[in-house]
PDB file of C-alpha atoms in Angstrom:
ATOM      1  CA  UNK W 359     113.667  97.734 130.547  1.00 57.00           C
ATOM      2  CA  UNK W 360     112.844  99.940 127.957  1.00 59.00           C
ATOM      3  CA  UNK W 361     109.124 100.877 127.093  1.00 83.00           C
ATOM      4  CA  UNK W 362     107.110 102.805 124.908  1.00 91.00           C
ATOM      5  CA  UNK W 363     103.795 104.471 125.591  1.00 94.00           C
ATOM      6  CA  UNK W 364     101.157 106.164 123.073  1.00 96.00           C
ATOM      7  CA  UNK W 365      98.389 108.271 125.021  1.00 92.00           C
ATOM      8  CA  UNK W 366      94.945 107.774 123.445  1.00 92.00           C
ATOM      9  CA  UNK W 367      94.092 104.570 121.433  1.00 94.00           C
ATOM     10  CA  UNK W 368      91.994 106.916 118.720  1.00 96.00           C
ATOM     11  CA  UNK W 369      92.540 110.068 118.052  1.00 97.00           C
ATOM     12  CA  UNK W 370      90.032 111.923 115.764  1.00 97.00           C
ATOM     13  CA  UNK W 371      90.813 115.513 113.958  1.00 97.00           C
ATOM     14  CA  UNK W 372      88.823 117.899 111.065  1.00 97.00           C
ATOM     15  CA  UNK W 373      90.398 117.781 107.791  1.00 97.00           C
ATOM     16  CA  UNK W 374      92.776 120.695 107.808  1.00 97.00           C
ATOM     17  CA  UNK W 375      93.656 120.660 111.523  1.00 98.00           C
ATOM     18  CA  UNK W 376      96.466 119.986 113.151  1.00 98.00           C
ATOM     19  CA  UNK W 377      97.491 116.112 113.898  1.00 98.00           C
ATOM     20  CA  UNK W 378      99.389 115.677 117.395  1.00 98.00           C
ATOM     21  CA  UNK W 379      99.809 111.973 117.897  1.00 98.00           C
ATOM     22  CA  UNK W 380     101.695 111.599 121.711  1.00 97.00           C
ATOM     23  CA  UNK W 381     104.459 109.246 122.398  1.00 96.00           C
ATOM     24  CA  UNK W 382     106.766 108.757 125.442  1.00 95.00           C
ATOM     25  CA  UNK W 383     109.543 106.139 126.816  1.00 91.00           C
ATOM     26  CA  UNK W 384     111.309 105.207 128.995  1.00 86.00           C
ATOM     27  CA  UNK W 385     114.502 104.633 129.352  1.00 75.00           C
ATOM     28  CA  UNK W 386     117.497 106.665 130.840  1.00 70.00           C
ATOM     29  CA  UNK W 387     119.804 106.409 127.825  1.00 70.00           C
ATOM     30  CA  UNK W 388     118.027 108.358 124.717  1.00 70.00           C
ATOM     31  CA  UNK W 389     116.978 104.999 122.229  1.00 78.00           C
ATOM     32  CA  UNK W 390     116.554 104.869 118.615  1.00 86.00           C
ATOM     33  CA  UNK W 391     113.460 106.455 117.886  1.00 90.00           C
ATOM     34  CA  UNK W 392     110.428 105.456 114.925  1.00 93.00           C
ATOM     35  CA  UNK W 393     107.336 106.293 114.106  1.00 97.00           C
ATOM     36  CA  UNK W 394     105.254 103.989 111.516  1.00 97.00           C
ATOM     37  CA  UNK W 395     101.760 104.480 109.862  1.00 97.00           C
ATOM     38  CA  UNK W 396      99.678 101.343 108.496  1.00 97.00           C
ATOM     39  CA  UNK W 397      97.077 101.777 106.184  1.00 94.00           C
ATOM     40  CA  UNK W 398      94.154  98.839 106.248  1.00 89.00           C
ATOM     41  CA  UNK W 399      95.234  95.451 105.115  1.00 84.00           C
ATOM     42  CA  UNK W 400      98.799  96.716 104.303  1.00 89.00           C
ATOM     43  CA  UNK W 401     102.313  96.226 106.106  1.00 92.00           C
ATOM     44  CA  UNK W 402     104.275  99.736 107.971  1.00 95.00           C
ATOM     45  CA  UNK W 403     105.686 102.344 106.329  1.00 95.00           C
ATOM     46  CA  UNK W 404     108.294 104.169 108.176  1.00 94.00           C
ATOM     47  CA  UNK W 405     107.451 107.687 108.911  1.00 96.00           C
ATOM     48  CA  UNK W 406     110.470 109.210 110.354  1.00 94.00           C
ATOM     49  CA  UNK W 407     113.602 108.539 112.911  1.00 91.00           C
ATOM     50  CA  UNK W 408     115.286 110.070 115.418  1.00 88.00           C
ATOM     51  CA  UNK W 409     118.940 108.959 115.771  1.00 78.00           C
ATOM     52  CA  UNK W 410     120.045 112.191 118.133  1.00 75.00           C
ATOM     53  CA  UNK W 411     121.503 114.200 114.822  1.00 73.00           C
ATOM     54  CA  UNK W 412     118.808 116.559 115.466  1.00 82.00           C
ATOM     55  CA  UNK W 413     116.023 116.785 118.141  1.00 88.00           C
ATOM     56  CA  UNK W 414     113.219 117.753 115.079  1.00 93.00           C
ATOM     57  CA  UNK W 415     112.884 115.222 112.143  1.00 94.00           C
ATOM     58  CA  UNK W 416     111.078 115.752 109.464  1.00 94.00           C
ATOM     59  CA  UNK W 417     109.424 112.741 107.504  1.00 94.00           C
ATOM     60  CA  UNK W 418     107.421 112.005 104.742  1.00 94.00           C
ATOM     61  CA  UNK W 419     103.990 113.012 103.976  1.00 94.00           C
ATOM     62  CA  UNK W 420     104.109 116.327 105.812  1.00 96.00           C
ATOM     63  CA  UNK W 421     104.701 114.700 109.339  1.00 97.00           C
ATOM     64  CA  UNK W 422     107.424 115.623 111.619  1.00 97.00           C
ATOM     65  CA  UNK W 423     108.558 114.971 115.445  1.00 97.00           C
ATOM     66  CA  UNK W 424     110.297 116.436 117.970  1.00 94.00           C
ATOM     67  CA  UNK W 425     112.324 114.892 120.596  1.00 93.00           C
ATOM     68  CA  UNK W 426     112.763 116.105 123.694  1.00 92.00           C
ATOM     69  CA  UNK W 427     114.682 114.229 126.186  1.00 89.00           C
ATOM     70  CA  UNK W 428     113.765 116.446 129.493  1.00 90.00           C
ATOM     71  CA  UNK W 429     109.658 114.799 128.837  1.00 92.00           C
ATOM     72  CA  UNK W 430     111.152 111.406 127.318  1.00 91.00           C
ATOM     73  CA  UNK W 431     108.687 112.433 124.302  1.00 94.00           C
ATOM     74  CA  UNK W 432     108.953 112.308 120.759  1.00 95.00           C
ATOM     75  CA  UNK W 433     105.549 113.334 119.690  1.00 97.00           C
ATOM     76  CA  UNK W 434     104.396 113.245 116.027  1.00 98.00           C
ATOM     77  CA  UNK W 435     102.840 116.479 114.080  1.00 98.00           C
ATOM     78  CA  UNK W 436     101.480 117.525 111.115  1.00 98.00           C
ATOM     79  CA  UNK W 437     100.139 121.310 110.342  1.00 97.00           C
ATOM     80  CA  UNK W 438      97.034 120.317 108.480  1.00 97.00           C
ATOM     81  CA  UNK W 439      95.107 117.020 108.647  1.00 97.00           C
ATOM     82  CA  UNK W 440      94.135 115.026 104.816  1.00 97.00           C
ATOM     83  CA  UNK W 441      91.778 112.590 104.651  1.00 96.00           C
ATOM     84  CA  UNK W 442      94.487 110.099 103.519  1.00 96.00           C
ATOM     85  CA  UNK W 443      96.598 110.747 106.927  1.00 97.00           C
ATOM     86  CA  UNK W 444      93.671 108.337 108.214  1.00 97.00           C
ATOM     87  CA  UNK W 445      95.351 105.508 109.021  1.00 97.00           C
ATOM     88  CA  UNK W 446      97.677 103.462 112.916  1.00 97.00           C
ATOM     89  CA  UNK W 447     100.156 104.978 113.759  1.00 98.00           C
ATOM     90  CA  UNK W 448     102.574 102.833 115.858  1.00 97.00           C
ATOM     91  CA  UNK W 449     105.812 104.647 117.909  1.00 96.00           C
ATOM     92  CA  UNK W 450     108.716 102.653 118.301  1.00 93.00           C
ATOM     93  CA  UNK W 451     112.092 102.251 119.937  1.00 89.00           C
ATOM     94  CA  UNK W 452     115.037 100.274 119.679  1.00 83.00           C
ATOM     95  CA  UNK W 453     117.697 101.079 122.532  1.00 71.00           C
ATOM     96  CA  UNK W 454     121.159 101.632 121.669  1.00 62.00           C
ATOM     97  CA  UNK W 455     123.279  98.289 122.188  1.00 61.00           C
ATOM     98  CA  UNK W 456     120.474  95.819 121.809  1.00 62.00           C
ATOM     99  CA  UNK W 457     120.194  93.248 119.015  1.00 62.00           C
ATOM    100  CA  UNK W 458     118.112  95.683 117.001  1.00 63.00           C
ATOM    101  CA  UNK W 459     114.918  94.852 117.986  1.00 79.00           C
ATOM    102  CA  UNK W 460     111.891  97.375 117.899  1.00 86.00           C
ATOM    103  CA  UNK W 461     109.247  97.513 120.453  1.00 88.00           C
ATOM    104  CA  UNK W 462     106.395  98.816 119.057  1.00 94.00           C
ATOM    105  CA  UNK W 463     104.008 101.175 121.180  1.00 95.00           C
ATOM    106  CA  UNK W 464     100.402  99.971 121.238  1.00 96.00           C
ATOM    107  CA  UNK W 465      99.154 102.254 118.471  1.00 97.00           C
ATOM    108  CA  UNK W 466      97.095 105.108 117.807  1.00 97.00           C
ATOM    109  CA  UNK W 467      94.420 104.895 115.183  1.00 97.00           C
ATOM    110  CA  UNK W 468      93.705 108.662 113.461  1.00 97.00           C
ATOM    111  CA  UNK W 469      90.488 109.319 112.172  1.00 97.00           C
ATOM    112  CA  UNK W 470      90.385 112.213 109.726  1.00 97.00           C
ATOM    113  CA  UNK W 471      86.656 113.968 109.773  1.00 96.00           C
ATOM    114  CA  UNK W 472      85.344 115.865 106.714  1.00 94.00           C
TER     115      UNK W 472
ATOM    116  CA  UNK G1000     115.115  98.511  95.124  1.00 60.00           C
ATOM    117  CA  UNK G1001     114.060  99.623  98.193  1.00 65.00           C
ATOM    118  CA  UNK G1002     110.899  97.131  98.908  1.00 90.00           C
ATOM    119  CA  UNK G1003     110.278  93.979 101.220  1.00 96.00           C
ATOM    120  CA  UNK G1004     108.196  91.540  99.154  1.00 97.00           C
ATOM    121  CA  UNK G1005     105.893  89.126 100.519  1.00 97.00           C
ATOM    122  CA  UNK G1006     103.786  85.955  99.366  1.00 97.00           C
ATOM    123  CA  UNK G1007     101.117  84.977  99.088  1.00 97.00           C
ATOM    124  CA  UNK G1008      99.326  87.671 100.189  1.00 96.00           C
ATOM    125  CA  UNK G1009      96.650  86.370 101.655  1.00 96.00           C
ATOM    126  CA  UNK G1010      96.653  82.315 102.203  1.00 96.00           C
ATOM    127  CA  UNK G1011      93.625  79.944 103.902  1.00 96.00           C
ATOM    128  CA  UNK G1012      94.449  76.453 105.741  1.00 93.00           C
ATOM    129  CA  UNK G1013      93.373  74.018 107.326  1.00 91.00           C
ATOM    130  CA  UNK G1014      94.855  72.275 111.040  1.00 89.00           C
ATOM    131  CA  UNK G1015      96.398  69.567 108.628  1.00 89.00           C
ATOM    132  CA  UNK G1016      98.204  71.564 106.423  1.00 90.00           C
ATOM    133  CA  UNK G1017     101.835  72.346 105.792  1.00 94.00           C
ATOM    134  CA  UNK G1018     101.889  75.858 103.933  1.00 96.00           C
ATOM    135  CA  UNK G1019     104.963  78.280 103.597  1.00 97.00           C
ATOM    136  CA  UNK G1020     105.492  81.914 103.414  1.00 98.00           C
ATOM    137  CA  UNK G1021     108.005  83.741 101.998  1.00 98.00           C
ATOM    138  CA  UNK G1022     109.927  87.068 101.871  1.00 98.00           C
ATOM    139  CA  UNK G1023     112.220  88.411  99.697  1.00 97.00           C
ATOM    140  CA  UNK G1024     114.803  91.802  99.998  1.00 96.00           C
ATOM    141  CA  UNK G1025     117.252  93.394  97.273  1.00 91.00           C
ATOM    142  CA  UNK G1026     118.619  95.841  99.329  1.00 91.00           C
ATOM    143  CA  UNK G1027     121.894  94.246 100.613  1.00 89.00           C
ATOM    144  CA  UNK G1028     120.744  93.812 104.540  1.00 90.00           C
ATOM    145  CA  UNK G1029     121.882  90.982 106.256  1.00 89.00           C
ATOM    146  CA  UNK G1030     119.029  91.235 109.142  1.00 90.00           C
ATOM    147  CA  UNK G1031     115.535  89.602 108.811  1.00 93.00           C
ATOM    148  CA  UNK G1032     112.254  89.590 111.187  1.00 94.00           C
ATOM    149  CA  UNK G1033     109.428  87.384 111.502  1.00 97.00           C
ATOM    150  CA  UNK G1034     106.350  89.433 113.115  1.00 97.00           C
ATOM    151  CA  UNK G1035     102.626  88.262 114.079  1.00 97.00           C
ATOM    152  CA  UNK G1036     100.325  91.393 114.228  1.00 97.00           C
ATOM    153  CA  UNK G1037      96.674  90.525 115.330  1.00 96.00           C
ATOM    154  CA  UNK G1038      94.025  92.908 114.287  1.00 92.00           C
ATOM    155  CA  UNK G1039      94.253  96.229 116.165  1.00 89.00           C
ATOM    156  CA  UNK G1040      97.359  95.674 118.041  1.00 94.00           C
ATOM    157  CA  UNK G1041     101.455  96.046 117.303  1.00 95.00           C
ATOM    158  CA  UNK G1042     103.495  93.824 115.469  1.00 95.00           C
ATOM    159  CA  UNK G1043     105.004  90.617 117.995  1.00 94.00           C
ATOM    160  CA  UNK G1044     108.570  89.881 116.965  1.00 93.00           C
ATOM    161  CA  UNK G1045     108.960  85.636 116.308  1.00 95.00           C
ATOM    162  CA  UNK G1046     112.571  85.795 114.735  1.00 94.00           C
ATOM    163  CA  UNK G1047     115.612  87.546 114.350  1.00 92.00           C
ATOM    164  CA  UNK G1048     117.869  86.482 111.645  1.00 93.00           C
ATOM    165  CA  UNK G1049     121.360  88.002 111.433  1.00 89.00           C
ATOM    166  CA  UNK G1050     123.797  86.781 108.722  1.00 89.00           C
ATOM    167  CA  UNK G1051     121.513  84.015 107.497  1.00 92.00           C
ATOM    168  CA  UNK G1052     121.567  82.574 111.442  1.00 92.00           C
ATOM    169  CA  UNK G1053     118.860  82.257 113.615  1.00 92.00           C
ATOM    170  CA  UNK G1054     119.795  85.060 116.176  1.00 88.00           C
ATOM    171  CA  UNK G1055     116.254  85.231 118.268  1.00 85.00           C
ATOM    172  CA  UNK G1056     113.207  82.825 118.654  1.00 88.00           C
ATOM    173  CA  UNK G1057     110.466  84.860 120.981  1.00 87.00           C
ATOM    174  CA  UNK G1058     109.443  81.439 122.164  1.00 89.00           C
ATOM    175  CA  UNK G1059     107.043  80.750 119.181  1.00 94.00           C
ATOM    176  CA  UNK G1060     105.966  77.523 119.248  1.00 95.00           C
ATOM    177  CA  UNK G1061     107.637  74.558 117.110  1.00 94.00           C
ATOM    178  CA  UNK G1062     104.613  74.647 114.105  1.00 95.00           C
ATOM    179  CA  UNK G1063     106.298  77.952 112.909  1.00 97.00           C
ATOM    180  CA  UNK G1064     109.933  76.890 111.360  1.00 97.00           C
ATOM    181  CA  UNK G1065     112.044  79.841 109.993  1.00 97.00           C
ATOM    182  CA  UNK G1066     114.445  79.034 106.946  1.00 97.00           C
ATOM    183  CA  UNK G1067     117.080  81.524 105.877  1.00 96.00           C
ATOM    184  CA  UNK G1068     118.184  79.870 102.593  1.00 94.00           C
ATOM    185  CA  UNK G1069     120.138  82.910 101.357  1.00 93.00           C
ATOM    186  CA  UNK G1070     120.895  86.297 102.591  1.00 90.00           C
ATOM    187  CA  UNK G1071     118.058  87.719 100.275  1.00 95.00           C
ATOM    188  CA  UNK G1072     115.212  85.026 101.259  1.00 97.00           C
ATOM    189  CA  UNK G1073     113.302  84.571 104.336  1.00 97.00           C
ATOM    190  CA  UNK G1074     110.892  81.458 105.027  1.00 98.00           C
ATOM    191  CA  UNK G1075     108.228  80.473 107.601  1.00 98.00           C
ATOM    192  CA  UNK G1076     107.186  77.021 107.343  1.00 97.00           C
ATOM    193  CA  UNK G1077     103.845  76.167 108.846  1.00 96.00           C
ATOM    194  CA  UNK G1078     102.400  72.929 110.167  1.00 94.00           C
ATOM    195  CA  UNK G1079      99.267  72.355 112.535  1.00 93.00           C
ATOM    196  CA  UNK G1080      98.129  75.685 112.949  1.00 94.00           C
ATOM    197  CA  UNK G1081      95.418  76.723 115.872  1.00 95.00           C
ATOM    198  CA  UNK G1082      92.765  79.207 114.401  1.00 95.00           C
ATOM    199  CA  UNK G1083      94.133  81.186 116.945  1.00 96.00           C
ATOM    200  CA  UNK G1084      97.613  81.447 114.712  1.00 97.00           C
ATOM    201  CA  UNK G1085      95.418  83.572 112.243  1.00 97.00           C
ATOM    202  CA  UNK G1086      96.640  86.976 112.030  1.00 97.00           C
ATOM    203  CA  UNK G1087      99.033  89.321 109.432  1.00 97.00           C
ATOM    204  CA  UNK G1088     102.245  88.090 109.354  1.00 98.00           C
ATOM    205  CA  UNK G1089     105.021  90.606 108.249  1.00 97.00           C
ATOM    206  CA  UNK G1090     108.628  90.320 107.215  1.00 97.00           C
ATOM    207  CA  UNK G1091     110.656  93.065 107.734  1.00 95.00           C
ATOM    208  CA  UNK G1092     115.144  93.745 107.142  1.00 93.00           C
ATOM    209  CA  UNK G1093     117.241  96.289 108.427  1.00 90.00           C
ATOM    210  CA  UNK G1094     121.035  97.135 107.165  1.00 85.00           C
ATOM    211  CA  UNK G1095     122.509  94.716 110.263  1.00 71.00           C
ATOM    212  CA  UNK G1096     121.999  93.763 113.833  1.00 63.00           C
ATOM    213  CA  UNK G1097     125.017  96.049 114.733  1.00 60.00           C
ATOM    214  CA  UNK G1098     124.837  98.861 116.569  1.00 52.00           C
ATOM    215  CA  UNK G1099     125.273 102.253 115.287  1.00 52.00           C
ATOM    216  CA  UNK G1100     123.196 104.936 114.201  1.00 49.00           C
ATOM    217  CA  UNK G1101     123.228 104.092 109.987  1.00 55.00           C
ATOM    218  CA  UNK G1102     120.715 101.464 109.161  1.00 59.00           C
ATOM    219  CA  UNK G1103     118.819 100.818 112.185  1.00 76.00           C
ATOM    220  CA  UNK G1104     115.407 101.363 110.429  1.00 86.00           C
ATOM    221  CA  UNK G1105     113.498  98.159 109.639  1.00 90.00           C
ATOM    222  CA  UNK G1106     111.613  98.321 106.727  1.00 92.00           C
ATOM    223  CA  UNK G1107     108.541  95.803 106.960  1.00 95.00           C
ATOM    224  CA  UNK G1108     106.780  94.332 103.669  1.00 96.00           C
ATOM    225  CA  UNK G1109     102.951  94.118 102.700  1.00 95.00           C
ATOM    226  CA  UNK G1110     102.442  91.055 104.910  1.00 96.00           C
ATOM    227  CA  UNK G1111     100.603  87.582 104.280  1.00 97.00           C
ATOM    228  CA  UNK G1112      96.463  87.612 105.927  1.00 97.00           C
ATOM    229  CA  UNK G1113      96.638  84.087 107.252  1.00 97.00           C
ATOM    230  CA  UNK G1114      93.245  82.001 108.226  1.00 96.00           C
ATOM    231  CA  UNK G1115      93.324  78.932 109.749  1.00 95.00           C
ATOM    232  CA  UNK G1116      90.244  77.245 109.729  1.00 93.00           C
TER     233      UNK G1116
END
């Protein structure tokens, strides 16, 4: 069974510091990788993928991950918190050969501080 | 076109009523979700469809009925909600239930807020 897990419900950061948002699964064949952000009252916006072209993926907004399969991680980043980065951040995976269908990690809400 | 659209956008019933929501794509994909998402926690997959057939039910009960009239449209028909149905509901599509690395993303739309009183 596959699985995803995001460490730390909230996360708060400093305007201007660095965002490190932690996800990890499981699963012995490398899966489809997402990350999502949802703003209040709106739907998800993909962030970026990994589909094992290349271990770092850049996305939008300044945000990037790097997977690593030796930790089963593919933690987000971003160099330097806005106050518009403020938003859930959900990881999710879809494993190679299934019917497409994402689970969903159980979300990390980032606080951005003034 | 790259956008998922949704109405209504926000939509208040009663136990009684028979409301619909509905979800349209442009972008040519042939797969369509059904999600629940209760405040603070991740979207709940309901339904798969994949070439305009129902392809997953996540045992939702029978007062949510998904319609696929076209490859485009997506409908949930709902009849004799519980306040405890009230949540966002989202519609997402990806490229195709296939798999394969190109189109695997889903892209999700704004949702509907749905109270049932």
């Amino acid at each position: 069974a596959q699985s995803v897990t995001q460490l730390g419900s909230h996360v708060s950061v400093s305007e201007g510091a660095l965002v490190l948002l932690r996800c990890n699964y499981s699963s012995s064949v490398p899966p489809y990788l997402f990350w999502y952000v949802q703003y209040p009252n709106q739907g998800l916006q993909l962030l970026l993928k990994y589909t094992s072209a290349a271990t770092l993926v850049k996305g939008i907004n300044g945000f990037e991950a790097e997977f690593k399969k030796s930790e089963t991680s593919f933690h987000l980043t971003k160099p330097s918190a806005h106050m518009s980065d403020a938003a859930e951040y959900f990881c999710a995976v879809i494993m190679a050969g299934s019917a497409r269908q994402l689970t969903f990690g159980s979300g990390t809400q980032l606080t951005v501080l003034p | 076109d790259t956008e998922v659209t949704q109405t209504p956008k926000h939509l208040v019933m009663g136990m009684t009523n028979k409301k619909s929501l509905k979800c349209e794509q442009h972008m040519g994909h042939r797969a369509m979700y059904w999600y629940k998402q209760k405040a603070k926690k991740p979207p709940e997959l309901m339904f798969v469809y994949s070439y305009e057939k129902l392809s997953i039910n996540e045992s939702v009960p029978s007062r949510f009925s998904p319609e696929c009239p076209n490859s485009s449209l997506l409908n949930l028909h709902l009849h004799a909600l519980q306040p405890e149905d009230s949540a966002l509901y989202l519609c997402a599509s990806s490229q195709g239930t296939r798999t394969g690395e190109r189109g695997n993303e889903q892209f999700f739309g704004p949702g509907t807020r749905l109270t049932v009183l």
